[in-house]
Amino acid sequence: MGKTQITIDEGLKQILQDIETGRNQNFRIKLPVEKLSQMLWTFYSVEVEKRNRDFLNDDNLAEQIIKTARYLSQDSYSFGLLLTGPCGTGKTTLMLAIRELIKHLFKNGTLERMGVEINPEMPLLSAKAITTQVINNQTIYRRQDILFIDDLGHEPTEFMSYGMIYTPIIDLLEARYQMQKYTVITTNLKSKDLRQKYGERIADRFNEMMEIVEFDGETFRVI
């Protein structure tokens, strides 16, 4: 007897994909890497100057920006970005630059021409701030098309309120993984530290969700 084969109903599959509105369509900025790197570099320098600091032309930083631009512009199965490294190496500043770049492209209609639909409100909060607001705003943060989380690892993993134990960041990351919502995160924690703090399940999710950009330069916060 021959093998039994089942074929996929492509018409039904397309209908199901069309109504699956909860999934992010792998947000990408369809610009050449060189152009996108230049734009990120410019937005980064502006963020530095906002703090009344001098922008330093650093080779390590340039390499990290190029890597980030390459990821943002190319197709990938992942749907997030993890900026990791020691304090003061520019992770948060690059996150701010990415956010301002997206806002700029959205304002000028560039993203619409690329077929990318996003909510122009892109929250940027510390992990600690999200933890304190989780009871009232967890649904909002879970469903944002793009969410920026700063300083992951500085918040308590769990807390108790009215007899209930909450694990807000773990629950938030789990929900965004399930809905494939685009998430940008900064952290000082290394991979093994993330695994220890958030557990095997979230660490495994990160492997699928996140493109990792490691910052290994010297701190810019020179006294």
Short mmCIF file of C-alpha atoms in Angstrom, two decimals:
data_model
loop_
_atom_site.label_atom_id
_atom_site.label_comp_id
_atom_site.label_asym_id
_atom_site.label_seq_id
_atom_site.Cartn_x
_atom_site.Cartn_y
_atom_site.Cartn_z
CA MET A 1 0.00 0.00 0.00
CA GLY A 2 1.15 3.50 -0.77
CA LYS A 3 1.75 6.18 1.84
CA THR A 4 -1.25 8.24 2.88
CA GLN A 5 -0.72 11.91 2.09
CA ILE A 6 -2.64 14.95 3.28
CA THR A 7 -2.30 18.20 1.38
CA ILE A 8 -2.62 21.69 2.87
CA ASP A 9 -5.66 23.69 1.79
CA GLU A 10 -3.82 26.84 0.68
CA GLY A 11 -7.03 28.85 0.30
CA LEU A 12 -8.09 28.11 3.87
CA LYS A 13 -4.57 28.76 5.09
CA GLN A 14 -4.60 32.25 3.51
CA ILE A 15 -7.97 33.06 5.10
CA LEU A 16 -6.67 32.05 8.51
CA GLN A 17 -3.51 34.12 8.04
CA ASP A 18 -5.54 37.14 6.96
CA ILE A 19 -7.70 37.10 10.10
CA GLU A 20 -4.80 36.42 12.46
CA THR A 21 -4.61 40.08 13.42
CA GLY A 22 -2.81 39.47 16.71
CA ARG A 23 0.45 38.58 15.02
CA ASN A 24 3.12 41.08 14.17
CA GLN A 25 4.22 40.77 10.55
CA ASN A 26 7.95 40.72 11.30
CA PHE A 27 8.47 44.48 11.39
CA ARG A 28 11.30 45.51 9.08
CA ILE A 29 12.53 48.85 7.73
CA LYS A 30 13.11 48.27 4.04
CA LEU A 31 16.04 50.62 3.52
CA PRO A 32 19.62 49.81 2.46
CA VAL A 33 21.84 48.96 5.42
CA GLU A 34 24.19 51.87 4.62
CA LYS A 35 21.33 54.40 4.62
CA LEU A 36 19.75 52.97 7.75
CA SER A 37 23.11 52.93 9.57
CA GLN A 38 23.65 56.59 8.70
CA MET A 39 20.20 57.51 9.98
CA LEU A 40 20.68 55.56 13.23
CA TRP A 41 24.11 57.17 13.70
CA THR A 42 22.53 60.61 13.29
CA PHE A 43 19.68 59.94 15.72
CA TYR A 44 22.16 58.46 18.19
CA SER A 45 24.33 61.58 18.09
CA VAL A 46 21.27 63.77 18.67
CA GLU A 47 20.29 61.71 21.73
CA VAL A 48 23.81 62.15 23.15
CA GLU A 49 23.71 65.90 22.60
CA LYS A 50 20.31 66.11 24.33
CA ARG A 51 22.16 65.10 27.50
CA ASN A 52 24.70 67.90 27.00
CA ARG A 53 27.40 65.36 26.24
CA ASP A 54 29.92 65.26 23.41
CA PHE A 55 29.27 62.59 20.79
CA LEU A 56 32.30 60.32 20.39
CA ASN A 57 33.01 58.62 17.07
CA ASP A 58 33.69 55.16 18.46
CA ASP A 59 34.56 52.12 16.32
CA ASN A 60 32.79 49.66 18.64
CA LEU A 61 29.65 51.77 18.59
CA ALA A 62 29.76 52.08 14.80
CA GLU A 63 29.97 48.29 14.51
CA GLN A 64 26.98 47.84 16.83
CA ILE A 65 24.91 50.38 14.90
CA ILE A 66 25.70 48.67 11.59
CA LYS A 67 24.72 45.31 13.06
CA THR A 68 21.47 46.80 14.35
CA ALA A 69 20.70 48.43 11.00
CA ARG A 70 21.39 45.15 9.21
CA TYR A 71 18.95 43.35 11.46
CA LEU A 72 16.26 46.04 11.20
CA SER A 73 16.42 45.99 7.41
CA GLN A 74 16.62 42.29 6.63
CA ASP A 75 14.03 39.53 6.85
CA SER A 76 14.35 37.30 9.89
CA TYR A 77 12.20 34.90 11.85
CA SER A 78 12.89 36.83 15.06
CA PHE A 79 10.71 39.68 16.21
CA GLY A 80 12.75 41.56 18.75
CA LEU A 81 16.09 43.08 19.60
CA LEU A 82 18.14 42.54 22.76
CA LEU A 83 20.86 45.11 23.47
CA THR A 84 23.10 43.65 26.15
CA GLY A 85 26.33 44.73 27.81
CA PRO A 86 27.91 46.62 30.72
CA CYS A 87 26.58 49.91 32.08
CA GLY A 88 27.36 53.09 30.18
CA THR A 89 28.15 51.52 26.80
CA GLY A 90 25.30 53.15 24.87
CA LYS A 91 22.49 50.58 24.94
CA THR A 92 19.72 52.90 26.10
CA THR A 93 20.89 55.66 23.77
CA LEU A 94 20.72 53.28 20.81
CA MET A 95 17.24 52.19 21.92
CA LEU A 96 16.15 55.84 21.98
CA ALA A 97 17.68 56.34 18.54
CA ILE A 98 15.78 53.36 17.13
CA ARG A 99 12.53 54.68 18.58
CA GLU A 100 13.07 58.19 17.19
CA LEU A 101 14.00 56.75 13.80
CA ILE A 102 10.77 54.75 13.63
CA LYS A 103 8.74 57.78 14.71
CA HIS A 104 10.47 59.86 12.02
CA LEU A 105 9.73 57.31 9.30
CA PHE A 106 6.14 56.96 10.47
CA LYS A 107 5.61 60.73 10.53
CA ASN A 108 6.93 61.03 6.98
CA GLY A 109 4.79 58.17 5.69
CA THR A 110 7.81 56.04 4.82
CA LEU A 111 6.67 53.04 6.82
CA GLU A 112 3.24 53.12 5.21
CA ARG A 113 4.83 53.02 1.76
CA MET A 114 6.77 49.96 2.93
CA GLY A 115 3.53 48.28 3.94
CA VAL A 116 4.30 48.43 7.68
CA GLU A 117 1.43 49.31 9.97
CA ILE A 118 2.30 50.33 13.52
CA ASN A 119 0.80 52.30 16.34
CA PRO A 120 2.71 55.60 16.51
CA GLU A 121 2.56 55.37 20.31
CA MET A 122 5.56 53.24 21.19
CA PRO A 123 5.98 53.10 24.97
CA LEU A 124 9.50 53.14 26.36
CA LEU A 125 9.65 52.22 30.04
CA SER A 126 12.06 50.64 32.44
CA ALA A 127 11.32 47.09 33.48
CA LYS A 128 10.90 48.41 37.03
CA ALA A 129 8.26 50.93 35.90
CA ILE A 130 6.33 48.24 34.04
CA THR A 131 6.38 46.09 37.18
CA THR A 132 4.77 48.85 39.28
CA GLN A 133 2.06 49.47 36.65
CA VAL A 134 1.30 45.90 35.71
CA ILE A 135 -2.06 45.54 37.46
CA ASN A 136 -3.67 48.41 35.54
CA ASN A 137 -1.74 48.37 32.26
CA GLN A 138 -0.61 44.83 31.54
CA THR A 139 -3.06 44.41 28.65
CA ILE A 140 -1.89 47.67 27.05
CA TYR A 141 1.76 46.66 27.16
CA ARG A 142 1.06 43.17 25.92
CA ARG A 143 -0.72 44.38 22.79
CA GLN A 144 1.50 47.31 21.76
CA ASP A 145 2.83 46.77 18.24
CA ILE A 146 6.28 47.87 19.37
CA LEU A 147 7.39 48.05 23.00
CA PHE A 148 10.72 49.29 24.37
CA ILE A 149 11.85 47.88 27.74
CA ASP A 150 14.89 49.46 29.37
CA ASP A 151 17.10 47.97 32.10
CA LEU A 152 15.64 44.47 32.12
CA GLY A 153 16.85 42.71 35.26
CA HIS A 154 16.71 45.66 37.65
CA GLU A 155 13.12 44.91 38.63
CA PRO A 156 11.87 42.34 41.17
CA THR A 157 10.93 39.11 39.44
CA GLU A 158 7.76 38.79 41.50
CA PHE A 159 5.73 40.74 44.02
CA MET A 160 2.60 40.22 46.13
CA SER A 161 -0.50 42.42 46.08
CA TYR A 162 -3.66 41.67 48.07
CA GLY A 163 -2.54 38.09 48.54
CA MET A 164 -1.82 37.52 44.85
CA ILE A 165 1.69 36.79 43.54
CA TYR A 166 2.54 38.53 40.26
CA THR A 167 5.43 37.87 37.87
CA PRO A 168 4.78 40.87 35.59
CA ILE A 169 7.81 40.90 33.30
CA ILE A 170 7.75 37.13 32.81
CA ASP A 171 4.02 37.25 31.99
CA LEU A 172 4.50 40.22 29.68
CA LEU A 173 7.35 38.61 27.74
CA GLU A 174 5.44 35.34 27.50
CA ALA A 175 2.38 37.15 26.09
CA ARG A 176 4.41 39.13 23.57
CA TYR A 177 6.12 35.94 22.47
CA GLN A 178 2.78 34.25 21.89
CA MET A 179 1.45 37.23 19.87
CA GLN A 180 4.82 37.80 18.15
CA LYS A 181 4.83 41.46 19.08
CA TYR A 182 8.01 43.38 18.33
CA THR A 183 10.03 44.08 21.49
CA VAL A 184 13.29 45.98 22.00
CA ILE A 185 15.08 45.38 25.30
CA THR A 186 18.23 46.64 27.02
CA THR A 187 19.88 44.73 29.84
CA ASN A 188 23.16 44.50 31.74
CA LEU A 189 22.58 40.78 32.30
CA LYS A 190 24.43 38.08 30.39
CA SER A 191 22.65 35.07 28.92
CA LYS A 192 23.29 32.86 31.94
CA ASP A 193 22.05 35.60 34.28
CA LEU A 194 18.85 36.05 32.24
CA ARG A 195 18.27 32.30 32.42
CA GLN A 196 18.80 32.29 36.17
CA LYS A 197 16.50 35.27 36.83
CA TYR A 198 13.63 34.47 34.46
CA GLY A 199 13.89 30.70 34.06
CA GLU A 200 14.45 28.27 31.23
CA ARG A 201 11.15 29.02 29.49
CA ILE A 202 11.79 32.75 28.97
CA ALA A 203 15.44 32.13 28.09
CA ASP A 204 14.29 29.69 25.42
CA ARG A 205 11.74 32.23 24.14
CA PHE A 206 14.52 34.82 23.86
CA ASN A 207 16.49 32.51 21.59
CA GLU A 208 13.63 32.61 19.12
CA MET A 209 12.38 36.16 19.67
CA MET A 210 15.52 38.20 19.88
CA GLU A 211 18.40 39.26 17.70
CA ILE A 212 21.23 40.01 20.13
CA VAL A 213 23.55 43.01 19.84
CA GLU A 214 26.37 42.84 22.39
CA PHE A 215 28.02 46.02 23.68
CA ASP A 216 31.54 45.36 24.87
CA GLY A 217 33.19 48.78 24.69
CA GLU A 218 34.28 51.08 27.48
CA THR A 219 31.74 53.16 29.38
CA PHE A 220 30.94 56.58 27.96
CA ARG A 221 30.12 57.88 31.45
CA VAL A 222 33.58 59.17 32.21
CA ILE A 223 33.77 61.40 35.29
#
